[in-house]
Short mmCIF file of C-alpha atoms and ligand atoms in Angstrom, two decimals:
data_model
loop_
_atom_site.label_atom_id
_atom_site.label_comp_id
_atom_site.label_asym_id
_atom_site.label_seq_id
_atom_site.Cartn_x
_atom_site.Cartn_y
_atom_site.Cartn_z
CA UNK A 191 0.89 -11.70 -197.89
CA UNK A 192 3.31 -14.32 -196.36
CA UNK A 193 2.71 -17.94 -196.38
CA UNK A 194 1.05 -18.26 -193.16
CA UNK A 195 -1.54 -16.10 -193.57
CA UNK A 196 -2.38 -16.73 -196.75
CA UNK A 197 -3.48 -20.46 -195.56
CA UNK A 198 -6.81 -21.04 -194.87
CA UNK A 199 -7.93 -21.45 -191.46
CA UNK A 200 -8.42 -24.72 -190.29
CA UNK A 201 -12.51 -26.21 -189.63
CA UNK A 202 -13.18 -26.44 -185.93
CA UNK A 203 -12.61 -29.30 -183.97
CA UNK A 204 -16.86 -29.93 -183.63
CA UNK A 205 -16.43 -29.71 -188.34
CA UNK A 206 -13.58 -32.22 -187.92
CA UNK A 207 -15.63 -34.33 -186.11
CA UNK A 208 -18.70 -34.46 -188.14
CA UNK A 209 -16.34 -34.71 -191.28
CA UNK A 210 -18.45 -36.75 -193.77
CA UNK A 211 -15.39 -39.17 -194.80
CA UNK A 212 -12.79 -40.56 -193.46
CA UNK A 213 -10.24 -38.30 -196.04
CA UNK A 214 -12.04 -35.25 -194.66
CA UNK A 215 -11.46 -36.14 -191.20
CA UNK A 216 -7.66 -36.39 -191.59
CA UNK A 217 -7.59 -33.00 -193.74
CA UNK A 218 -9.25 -31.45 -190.95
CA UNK A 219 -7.24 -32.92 -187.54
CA UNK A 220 -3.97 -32.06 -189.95
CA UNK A 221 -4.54 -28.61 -190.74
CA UNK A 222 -5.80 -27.84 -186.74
CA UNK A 223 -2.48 -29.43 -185.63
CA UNK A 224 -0.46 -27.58 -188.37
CA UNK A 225 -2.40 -24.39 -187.15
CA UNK A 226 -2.74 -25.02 -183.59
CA UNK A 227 0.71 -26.32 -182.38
CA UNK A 228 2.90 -23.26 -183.72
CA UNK A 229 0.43 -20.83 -182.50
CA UNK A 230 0.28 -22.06 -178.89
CA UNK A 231 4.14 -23.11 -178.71
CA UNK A 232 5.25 -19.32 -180.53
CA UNK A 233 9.00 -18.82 -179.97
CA UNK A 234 9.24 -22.56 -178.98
CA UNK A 235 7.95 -24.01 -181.98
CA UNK A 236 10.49 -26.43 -183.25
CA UNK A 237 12.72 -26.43 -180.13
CA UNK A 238 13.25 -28.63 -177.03
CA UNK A 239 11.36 -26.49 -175.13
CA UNK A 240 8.45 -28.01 -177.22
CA UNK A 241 9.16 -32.08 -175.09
CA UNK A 242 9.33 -30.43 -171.77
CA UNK A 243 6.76 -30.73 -169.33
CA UNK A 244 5.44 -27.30 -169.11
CA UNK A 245 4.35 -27.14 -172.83
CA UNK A 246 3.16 -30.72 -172.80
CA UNK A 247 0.59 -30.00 -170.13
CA UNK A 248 -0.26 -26.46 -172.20
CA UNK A 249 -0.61 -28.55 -175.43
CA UNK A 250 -2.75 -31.37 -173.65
CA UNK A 251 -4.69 -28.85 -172.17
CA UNK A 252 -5.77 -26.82 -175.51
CA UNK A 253 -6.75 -29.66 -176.99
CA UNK A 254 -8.91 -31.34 -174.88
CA UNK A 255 -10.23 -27.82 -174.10
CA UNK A 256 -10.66 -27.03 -177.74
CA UNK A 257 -13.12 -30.60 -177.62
CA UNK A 258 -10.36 -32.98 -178.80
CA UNK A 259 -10.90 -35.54 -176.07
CA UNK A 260 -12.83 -38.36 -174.99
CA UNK A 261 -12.66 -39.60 -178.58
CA UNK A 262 -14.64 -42.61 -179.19
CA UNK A 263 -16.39 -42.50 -176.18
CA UNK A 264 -20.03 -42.80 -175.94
CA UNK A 265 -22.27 -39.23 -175.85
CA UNK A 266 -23.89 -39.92 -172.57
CA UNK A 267 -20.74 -39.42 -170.86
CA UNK A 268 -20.19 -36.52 -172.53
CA UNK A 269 -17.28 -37.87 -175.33
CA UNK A 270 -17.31 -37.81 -179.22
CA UNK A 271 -18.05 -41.25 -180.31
CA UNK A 272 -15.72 -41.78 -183.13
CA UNK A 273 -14.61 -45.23 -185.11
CA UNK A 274 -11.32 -46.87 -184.05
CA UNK A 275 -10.29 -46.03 -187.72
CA UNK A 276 -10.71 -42.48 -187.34
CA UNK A 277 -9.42 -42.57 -183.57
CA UNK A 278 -6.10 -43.81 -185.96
CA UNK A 279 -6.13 -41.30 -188.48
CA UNK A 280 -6.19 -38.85 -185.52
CA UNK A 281 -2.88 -40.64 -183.86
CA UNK A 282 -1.06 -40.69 -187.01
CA UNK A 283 -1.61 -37.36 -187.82
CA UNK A 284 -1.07 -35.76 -183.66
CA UNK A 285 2.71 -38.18 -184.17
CA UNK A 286 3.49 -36.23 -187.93
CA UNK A 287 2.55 -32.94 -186.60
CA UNK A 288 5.32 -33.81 -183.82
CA UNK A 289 2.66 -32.96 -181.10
CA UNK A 290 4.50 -33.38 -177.83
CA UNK A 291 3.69 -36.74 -175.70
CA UNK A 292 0.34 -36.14 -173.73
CA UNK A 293 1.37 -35.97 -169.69
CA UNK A 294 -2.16 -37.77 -168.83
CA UNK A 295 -1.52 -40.72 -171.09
CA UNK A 296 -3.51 -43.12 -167.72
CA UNK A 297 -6.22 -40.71 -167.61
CA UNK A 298 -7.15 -40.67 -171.24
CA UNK A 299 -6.32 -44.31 -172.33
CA UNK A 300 -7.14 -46.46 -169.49
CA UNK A 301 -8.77 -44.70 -166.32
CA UNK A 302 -11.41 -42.74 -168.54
CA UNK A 303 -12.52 -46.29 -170.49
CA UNK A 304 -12.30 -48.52 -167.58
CA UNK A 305 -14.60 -46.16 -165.57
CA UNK A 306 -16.96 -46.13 -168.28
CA UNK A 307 -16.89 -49.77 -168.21
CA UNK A 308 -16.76 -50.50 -164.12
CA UNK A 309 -17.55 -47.23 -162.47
CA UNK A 310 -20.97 -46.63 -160.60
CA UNK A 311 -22.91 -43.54 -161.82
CA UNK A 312 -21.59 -41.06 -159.26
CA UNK A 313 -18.11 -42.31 -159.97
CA UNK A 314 -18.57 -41.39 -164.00
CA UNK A 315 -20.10 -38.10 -162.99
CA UNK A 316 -17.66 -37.05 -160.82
CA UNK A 317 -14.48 -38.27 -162.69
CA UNK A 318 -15.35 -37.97 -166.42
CA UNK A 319 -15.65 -34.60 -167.09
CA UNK A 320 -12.71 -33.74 -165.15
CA UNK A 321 -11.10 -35.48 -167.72
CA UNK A 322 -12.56 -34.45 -170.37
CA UNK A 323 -11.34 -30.83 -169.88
CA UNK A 324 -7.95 -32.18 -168.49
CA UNK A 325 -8.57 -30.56 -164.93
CA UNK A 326 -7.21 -33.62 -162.91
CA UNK A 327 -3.80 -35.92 -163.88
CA UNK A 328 -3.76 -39.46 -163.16
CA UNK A 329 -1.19 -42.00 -162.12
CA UNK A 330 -1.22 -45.57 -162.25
CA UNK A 331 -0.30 -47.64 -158.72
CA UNK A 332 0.53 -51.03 -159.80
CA UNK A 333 4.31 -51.75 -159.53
CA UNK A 334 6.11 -52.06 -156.16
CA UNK A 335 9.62 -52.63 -154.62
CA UNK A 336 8.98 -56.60 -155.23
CA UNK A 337 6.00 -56.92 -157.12
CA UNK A 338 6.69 -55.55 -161.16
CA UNK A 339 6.55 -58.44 -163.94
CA UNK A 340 4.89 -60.59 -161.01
CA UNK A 341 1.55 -58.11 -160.72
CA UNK A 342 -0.39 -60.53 -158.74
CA UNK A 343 2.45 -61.19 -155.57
CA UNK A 344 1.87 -56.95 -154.52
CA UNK A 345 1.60 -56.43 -150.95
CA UNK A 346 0.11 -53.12 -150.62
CA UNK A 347 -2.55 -53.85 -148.32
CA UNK A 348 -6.35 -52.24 -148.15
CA UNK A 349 -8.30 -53.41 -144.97
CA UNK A 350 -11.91 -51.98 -144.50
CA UNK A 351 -13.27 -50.05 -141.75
CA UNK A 352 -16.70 -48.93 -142.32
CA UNK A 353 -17.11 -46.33 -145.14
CA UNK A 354 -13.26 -46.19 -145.30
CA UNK A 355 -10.27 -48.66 -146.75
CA UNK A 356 -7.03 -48.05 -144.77
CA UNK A 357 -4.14 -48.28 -147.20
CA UNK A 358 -0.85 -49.40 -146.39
CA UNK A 359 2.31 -49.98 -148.47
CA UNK A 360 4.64 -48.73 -151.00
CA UNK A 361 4.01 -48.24 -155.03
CA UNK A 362 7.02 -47.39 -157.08
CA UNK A 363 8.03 -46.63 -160.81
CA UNK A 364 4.84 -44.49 -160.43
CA UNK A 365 5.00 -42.29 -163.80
CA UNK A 366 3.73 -38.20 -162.69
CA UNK A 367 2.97 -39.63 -159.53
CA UNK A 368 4.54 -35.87 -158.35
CA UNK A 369 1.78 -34.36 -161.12
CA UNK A 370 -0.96 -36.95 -160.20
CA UNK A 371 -3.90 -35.85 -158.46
CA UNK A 372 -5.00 -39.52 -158.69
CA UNK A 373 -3.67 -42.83 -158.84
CA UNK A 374 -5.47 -45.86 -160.13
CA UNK A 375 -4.27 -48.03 -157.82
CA UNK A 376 -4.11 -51.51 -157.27
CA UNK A 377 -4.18 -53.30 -153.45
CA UNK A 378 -4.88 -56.26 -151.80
CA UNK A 379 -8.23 -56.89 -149.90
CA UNK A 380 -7.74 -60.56 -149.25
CA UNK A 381 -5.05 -63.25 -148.66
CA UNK A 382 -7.48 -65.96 -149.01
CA UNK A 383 -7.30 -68.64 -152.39
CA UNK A 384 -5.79 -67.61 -155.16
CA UNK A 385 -3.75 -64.37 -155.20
CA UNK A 386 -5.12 -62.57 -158.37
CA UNK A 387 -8.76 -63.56 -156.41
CA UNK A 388 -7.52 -60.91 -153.58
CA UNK A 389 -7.11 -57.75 -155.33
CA UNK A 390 -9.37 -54.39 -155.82
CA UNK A 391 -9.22 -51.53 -157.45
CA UNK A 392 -8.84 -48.07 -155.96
CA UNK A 393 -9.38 -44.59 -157.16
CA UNK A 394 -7.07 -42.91 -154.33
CA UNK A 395 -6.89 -38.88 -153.91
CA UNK A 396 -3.26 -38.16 -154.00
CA UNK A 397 -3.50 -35.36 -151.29
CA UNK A 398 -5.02 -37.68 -148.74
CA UNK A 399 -3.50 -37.90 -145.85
CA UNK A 400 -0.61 -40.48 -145.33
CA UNK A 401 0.53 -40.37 -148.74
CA UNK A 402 4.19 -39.36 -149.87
CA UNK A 403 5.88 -39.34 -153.02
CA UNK A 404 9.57 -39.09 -153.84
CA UNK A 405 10.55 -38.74 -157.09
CA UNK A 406 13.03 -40.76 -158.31
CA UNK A 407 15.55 -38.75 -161.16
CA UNK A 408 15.77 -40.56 -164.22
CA UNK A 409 19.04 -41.16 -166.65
CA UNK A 410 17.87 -38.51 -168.75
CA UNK A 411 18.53 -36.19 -165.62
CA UNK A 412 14.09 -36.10 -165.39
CA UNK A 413 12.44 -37.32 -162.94
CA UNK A 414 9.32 -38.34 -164.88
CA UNK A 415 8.25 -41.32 -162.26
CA UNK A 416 8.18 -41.73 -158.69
CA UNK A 417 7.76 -44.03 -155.07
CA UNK A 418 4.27 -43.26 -153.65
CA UNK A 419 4.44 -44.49 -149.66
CA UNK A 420 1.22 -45.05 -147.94
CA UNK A 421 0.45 -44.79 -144.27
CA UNK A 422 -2.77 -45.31 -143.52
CA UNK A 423 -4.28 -43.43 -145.76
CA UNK A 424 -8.44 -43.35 -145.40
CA UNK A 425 -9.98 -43.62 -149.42
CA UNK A 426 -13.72 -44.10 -149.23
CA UNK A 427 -15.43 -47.43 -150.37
CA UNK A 428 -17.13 -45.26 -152.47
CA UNK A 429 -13.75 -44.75 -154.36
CA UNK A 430 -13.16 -48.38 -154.84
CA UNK A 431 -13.75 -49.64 -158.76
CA UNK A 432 -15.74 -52.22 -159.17
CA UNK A 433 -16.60 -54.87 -156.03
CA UNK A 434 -14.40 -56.10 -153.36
CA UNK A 435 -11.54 -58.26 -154.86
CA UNK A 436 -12.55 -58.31 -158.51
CA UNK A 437 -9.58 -55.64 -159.57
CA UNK A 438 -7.93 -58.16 -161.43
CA UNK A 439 -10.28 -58.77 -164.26
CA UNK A 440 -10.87 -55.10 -164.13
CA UNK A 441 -6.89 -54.26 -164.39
CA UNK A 442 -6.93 -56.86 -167.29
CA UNK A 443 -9.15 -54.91 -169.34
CA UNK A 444 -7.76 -51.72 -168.40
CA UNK A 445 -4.88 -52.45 -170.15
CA UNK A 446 -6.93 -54.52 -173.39
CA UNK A 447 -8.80 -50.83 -173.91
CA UNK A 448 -6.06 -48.84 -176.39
CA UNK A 449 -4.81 -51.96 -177.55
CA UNK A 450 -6.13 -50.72 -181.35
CA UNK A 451 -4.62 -47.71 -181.21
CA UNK A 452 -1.89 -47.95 -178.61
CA UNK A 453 1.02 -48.46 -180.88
CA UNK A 454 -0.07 -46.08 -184.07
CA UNK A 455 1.64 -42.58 -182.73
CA UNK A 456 4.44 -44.75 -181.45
CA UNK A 457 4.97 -46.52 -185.03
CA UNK A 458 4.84 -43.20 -186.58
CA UNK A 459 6.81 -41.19 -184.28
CA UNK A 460 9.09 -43.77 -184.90
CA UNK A 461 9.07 -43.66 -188.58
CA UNK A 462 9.63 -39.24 -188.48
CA UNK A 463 12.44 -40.26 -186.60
CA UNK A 464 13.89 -42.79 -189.41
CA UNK A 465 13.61 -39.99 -191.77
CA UNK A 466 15.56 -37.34 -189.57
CA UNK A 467 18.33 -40.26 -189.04
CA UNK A 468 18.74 -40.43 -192.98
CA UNK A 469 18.82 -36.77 -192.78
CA UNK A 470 21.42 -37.15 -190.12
CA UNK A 471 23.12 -39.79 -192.44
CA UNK A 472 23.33 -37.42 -194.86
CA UNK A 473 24.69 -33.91 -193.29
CA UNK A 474 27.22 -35.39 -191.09
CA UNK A 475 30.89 -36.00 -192.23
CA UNK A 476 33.10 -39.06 -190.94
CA UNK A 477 36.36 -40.24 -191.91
CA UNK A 478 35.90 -37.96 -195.04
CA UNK A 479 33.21 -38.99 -196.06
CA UNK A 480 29.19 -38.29 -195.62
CA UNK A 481 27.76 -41.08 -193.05
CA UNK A 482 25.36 -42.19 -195.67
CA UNK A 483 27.96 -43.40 -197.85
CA UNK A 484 29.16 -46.23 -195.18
CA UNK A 485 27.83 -49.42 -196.32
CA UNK A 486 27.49 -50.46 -192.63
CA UNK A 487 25.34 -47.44 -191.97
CA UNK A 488 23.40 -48.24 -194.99
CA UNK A 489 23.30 -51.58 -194.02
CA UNK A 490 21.82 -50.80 -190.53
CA UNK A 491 19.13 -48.07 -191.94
CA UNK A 492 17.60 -50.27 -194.33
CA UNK A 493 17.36 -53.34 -191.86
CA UNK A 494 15.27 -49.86 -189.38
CA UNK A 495 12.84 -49.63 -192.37
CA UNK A 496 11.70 -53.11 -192.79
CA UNK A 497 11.38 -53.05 -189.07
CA UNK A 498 9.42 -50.01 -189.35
CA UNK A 499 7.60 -51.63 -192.46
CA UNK A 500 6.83 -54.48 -190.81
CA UNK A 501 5.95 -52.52 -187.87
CA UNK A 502 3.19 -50.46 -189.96
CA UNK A 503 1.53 -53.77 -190.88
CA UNK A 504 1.28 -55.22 -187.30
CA UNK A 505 -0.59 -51.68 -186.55
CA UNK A 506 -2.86 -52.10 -189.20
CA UNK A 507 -3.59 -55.79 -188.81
CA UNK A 508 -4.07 -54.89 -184.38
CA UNK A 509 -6.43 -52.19 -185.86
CA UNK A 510 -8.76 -54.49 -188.05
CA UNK A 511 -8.80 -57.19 -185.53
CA UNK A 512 -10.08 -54.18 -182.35
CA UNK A 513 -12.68 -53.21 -185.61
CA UNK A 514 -14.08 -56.60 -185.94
CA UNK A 515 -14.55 -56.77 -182.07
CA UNK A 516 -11.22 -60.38 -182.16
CA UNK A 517 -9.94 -59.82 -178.40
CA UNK A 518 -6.09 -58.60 -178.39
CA UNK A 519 -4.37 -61.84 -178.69
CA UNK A 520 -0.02 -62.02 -178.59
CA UNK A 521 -0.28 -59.72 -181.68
CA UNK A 522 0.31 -57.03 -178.72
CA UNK A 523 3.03 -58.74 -177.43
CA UNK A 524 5.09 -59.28 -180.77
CA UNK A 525 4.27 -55.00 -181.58
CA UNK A 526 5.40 -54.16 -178.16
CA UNK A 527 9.25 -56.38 -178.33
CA UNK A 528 9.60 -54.83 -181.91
CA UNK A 529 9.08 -51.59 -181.50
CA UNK A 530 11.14 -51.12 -178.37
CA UNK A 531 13.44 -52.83 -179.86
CA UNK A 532 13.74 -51.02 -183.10
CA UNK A 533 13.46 -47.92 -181.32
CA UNK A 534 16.78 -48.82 -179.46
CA UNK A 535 18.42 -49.63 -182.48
CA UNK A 536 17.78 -46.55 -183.44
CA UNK A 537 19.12 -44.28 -181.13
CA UNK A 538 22.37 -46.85 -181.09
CA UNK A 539 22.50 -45.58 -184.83
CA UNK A 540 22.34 -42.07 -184.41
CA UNK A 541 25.07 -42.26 -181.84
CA UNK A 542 27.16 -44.20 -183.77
CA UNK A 543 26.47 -41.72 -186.65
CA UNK A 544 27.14 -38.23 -184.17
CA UNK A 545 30.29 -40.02 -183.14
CA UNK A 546 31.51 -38.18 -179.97
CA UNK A 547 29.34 -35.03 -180.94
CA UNK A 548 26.54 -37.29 -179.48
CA UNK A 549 27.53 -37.03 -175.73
CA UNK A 550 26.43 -33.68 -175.73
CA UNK A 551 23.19 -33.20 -173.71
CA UNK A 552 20.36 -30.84 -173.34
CA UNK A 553 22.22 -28.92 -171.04
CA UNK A 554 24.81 -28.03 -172.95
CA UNK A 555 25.25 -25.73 -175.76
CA UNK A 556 27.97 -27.53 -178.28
CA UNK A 557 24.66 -30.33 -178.59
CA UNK A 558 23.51 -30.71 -181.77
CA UNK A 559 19.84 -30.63 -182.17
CA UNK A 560 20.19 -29.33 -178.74
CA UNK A 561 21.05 -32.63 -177.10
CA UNK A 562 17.49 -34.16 -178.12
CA UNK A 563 18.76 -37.82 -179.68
CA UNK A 564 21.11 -37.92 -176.19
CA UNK A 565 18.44 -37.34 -174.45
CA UNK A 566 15.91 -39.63 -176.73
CA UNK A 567 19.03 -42.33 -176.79
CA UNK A 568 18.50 -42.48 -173.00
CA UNK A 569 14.95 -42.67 -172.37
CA UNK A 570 14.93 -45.49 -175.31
CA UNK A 571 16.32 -47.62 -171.97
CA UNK A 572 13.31 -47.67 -170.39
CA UNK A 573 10.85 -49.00 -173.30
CA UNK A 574 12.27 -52.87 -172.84
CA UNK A 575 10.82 -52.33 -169.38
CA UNK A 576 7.87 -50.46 -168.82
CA UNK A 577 4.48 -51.82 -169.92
CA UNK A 578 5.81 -55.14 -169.76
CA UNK A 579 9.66 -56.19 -169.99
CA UNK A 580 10.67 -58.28 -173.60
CA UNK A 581 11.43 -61.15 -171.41
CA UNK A 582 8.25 -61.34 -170.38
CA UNK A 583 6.93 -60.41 -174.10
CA UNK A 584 8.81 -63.48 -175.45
CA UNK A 585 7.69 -65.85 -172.79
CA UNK A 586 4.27 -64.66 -173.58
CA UNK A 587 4.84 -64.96 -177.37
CA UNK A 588 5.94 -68.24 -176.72
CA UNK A 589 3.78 -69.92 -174.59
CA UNK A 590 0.72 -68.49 -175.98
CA UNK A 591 1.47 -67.71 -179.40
CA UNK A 592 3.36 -70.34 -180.39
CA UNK A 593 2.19 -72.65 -177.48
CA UNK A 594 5.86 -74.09 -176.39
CA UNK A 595 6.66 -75.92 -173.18
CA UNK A 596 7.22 -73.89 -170.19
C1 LIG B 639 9.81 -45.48 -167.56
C2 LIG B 639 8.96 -46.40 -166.74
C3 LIG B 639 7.70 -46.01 -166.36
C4 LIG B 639 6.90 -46.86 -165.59
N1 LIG B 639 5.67 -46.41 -165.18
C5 LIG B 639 4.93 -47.18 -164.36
C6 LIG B 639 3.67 -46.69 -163.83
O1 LIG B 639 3.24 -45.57 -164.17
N2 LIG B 639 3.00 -47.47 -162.98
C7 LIG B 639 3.43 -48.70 -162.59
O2 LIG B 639 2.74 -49.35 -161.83
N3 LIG B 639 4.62 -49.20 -163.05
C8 LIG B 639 5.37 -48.45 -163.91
N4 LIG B 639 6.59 -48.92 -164.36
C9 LIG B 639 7.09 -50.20 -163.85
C10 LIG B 639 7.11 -51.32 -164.85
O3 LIG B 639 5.80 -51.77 -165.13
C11 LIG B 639 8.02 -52.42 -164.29
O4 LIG B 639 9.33 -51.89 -164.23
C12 LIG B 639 8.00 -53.68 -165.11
O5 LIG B 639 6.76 -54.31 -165.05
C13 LIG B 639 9.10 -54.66 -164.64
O6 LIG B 639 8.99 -54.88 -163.28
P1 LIG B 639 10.25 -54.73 -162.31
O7 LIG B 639 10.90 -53.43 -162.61
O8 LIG B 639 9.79 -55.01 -160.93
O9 LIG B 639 11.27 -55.86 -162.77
P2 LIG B 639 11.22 -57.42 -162.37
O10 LIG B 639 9.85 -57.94 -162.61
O11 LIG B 639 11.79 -57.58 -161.02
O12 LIG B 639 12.19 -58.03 -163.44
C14 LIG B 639 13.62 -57.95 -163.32
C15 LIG B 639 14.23 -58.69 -164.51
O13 LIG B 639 13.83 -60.08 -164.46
C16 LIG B 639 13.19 -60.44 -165.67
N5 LIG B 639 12.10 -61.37 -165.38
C17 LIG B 639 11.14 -61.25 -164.44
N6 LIG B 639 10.29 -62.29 -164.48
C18 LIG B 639 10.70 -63.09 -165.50
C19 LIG B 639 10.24 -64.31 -166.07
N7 LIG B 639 9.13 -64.91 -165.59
N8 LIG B 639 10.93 -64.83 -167.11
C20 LIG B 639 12.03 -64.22 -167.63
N9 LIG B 639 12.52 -63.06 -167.12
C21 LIG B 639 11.88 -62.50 -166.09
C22 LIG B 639 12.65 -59.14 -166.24
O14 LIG B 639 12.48 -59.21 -167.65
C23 LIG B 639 13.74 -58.14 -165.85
O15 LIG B 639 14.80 -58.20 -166.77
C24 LIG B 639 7.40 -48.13 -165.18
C25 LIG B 639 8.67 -48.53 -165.58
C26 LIG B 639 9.45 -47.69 -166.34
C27 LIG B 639 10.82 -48.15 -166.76
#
């Protein structure tokens, strides 16, 4: 009997649920993943294959299918009510089982809570349990050409006509906006007072009418995000979130809602990655010698795990403040600067460690680890500007946190 199937096979997702303690629960969602993802990925198991959209889709697909999603939200719209802690445990353990990056990321953490929060009853119905089963991908409209750090100055306008907004104007930076068959978008229904007083939320089919999106390729050679144009495109007032101009507050809690748990499988994804740097540091020769034996490399590894350290505690300390109900203060701000930071540094290490071995890509087959901490290095660009640039993070930690002049 070989190893595999001598292990036991792993409780079902509805016995991992109803686990009676916390310990159980992680024992459970472990051995599913460490079942699960080398059955469904076979022959790609372990490879690059295993980041690329295709499988991603496949993996997010079995598992809400299998009755992993809509965790922690309530029963009567059909999710699995479970405690922030546990929705944790579950995140640590999908980032150790190096699960591949879910591809509807806005569907599941903001679109599906905000809609419980906002929507009407038809809305819920119609949109919940197609996410549920991962039928329908969403994008998220806010960003355009001159409207990005300044949310509240975007032009895209919405004008009513009867049962129908017309929508003019241009998104961009759209993540899956090719793969989106909705956007959660953001327009403007009034110029009157105060701009963030002129804004409303819209639920817009992406294969209205009038819409066009060009995908725009990425560093890494992807193109993972895209500009969504809109020319008069008809979305129902029955698709509009919430009442006429009150999208602000409601994009403000959209993005409060995974602010517990945002940050745990980014923490420790980042913290698997430490350890295959040391391994890294360890296997590869330079100058002679083993990496690892450098004093600046050792220098620079143990500054990553206080950073990583210190990064663990901020989780947990985000996590007990969501559990006793304390709003997300800067604490968000101060995770978000670190990590992208230290996930930067990172990648600078590993290059510095692969020496010119490290300009290999994906594409090509001399890469080691077939090209994946090029390709990682690269996309590690974009996390000091999405979700909120670290100049805007700092101003934020410093005017609110630690309440300096403007
Ligand atoms: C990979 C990726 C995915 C993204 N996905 C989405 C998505 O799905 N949906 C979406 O709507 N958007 C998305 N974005 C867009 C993202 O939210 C914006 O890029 C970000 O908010 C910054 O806006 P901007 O690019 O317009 O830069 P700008 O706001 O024009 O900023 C340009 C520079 O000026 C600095 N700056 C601006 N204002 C200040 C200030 N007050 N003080 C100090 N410095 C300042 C910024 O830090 C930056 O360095 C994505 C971006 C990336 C990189």
């Amino acid at each position: 009997m070989n190893g595999l199937s001598a292990m036991a096979a792993a409780p079902s997702p509805a016995a991992i649920l109803a686990a009676p303690s916390d310990e159980a629960f992680r024992a459970g969602i472990k051995a599913w993943f460490a079942q699960e993802l080398p059955r469904l990925a076979g022959a790609r198991y372990g490879t690059a294959e295993m980041q690329r959209l295709a499988f991603r889709r496949e993996w997010e697909d079995h598992v809400c299918r299998s009755g992993l999603s809509g965790l922690g939200w309530s029963e009567a719209v059909g999710g699995r009510p479970l405690s922030l802690s546990r929705q944790a445990i579950y995140h640590q353990e999908y980032a150790r089982a190096k699960a591949p990056l879910a591809v509807n990321l806005i569907g599941h953490g903001i679109v599906g809570p905000t809609l419980i929060a906002f929507g009407s009853q038809e809305q819920k119905d119609r949109f919940i349990p197609k996410l549920l089963g991962n039928e329908e991908i969403w994008c998220q409209g806010y960003s355009e050409p001159n409207s990005g750090s300044d949310l509240a100055s975007l032009t895209t306008r919405a004008e009513r006509r009867g049962d129908v907004y017309i929508l003019n104007g241009q998104k961009i930076w759209t993540s899956f906006s090719h793969l989106g068959d909705w956007c959660f978008l953001l327009a403007r229904t009034s110029s009157e007072g105060p701009r963030q007083r002129g804004i409303s939320v819209f639920l817009v089919d992406m294969r209205l009418p009038g819409i066009r999106v060009r995908p725009i390729r990425q560093i890494t050679g992807e193109a993972d995000y895209g500009e969504v144009f809109l020319d008069d495109v008809e979305v129902p007032v029955s698709c509009r979130l919430g009442e006429e101009n009150a999208g602000w507050g409601i994009a403000m809690a959209a993005a409060n809602f995974e602010r517990g748990t945002y940050f745990i499988p980014r923490i420790v994804r980042l913290q698997t990655e430490l350890e295959d740097l040391v391994r890294l540091a360890a296997t590869t020769q330079r100058d002679g010698r083993k990496a690892i034996e450098d004093p600046l490399i050792r220098e620079a590894i143990a500054r990553l795990l206080c950073d990583a350290h210190a990064l663990r505690l901020h989780a947990d300390r985000m996590l007990k403040q969501a559990e006793d109900g304390v709003p997300p203060g800067v604490e968000g701000s101060a995770v978000k600067l670190l990590w992208s930071e230290t996930h930067q540094r990172l990648f600078d290490l590993a290059m510095d460690i692969m020496g010119p071995a490290f300009q290999y890509g994906p594409q090509e087959k001399l890469a080691p680890a077939e090209g994946l901490w090029h390709r990682d290095y690269l996309w590690t660009r974009a996390e000091t500007i999405l979700a909120g640039t670290s100049e805007i993070q700092r101003n934020i930690i410093a005017e609110r946190g630690l309440e300096l002049p403007r």
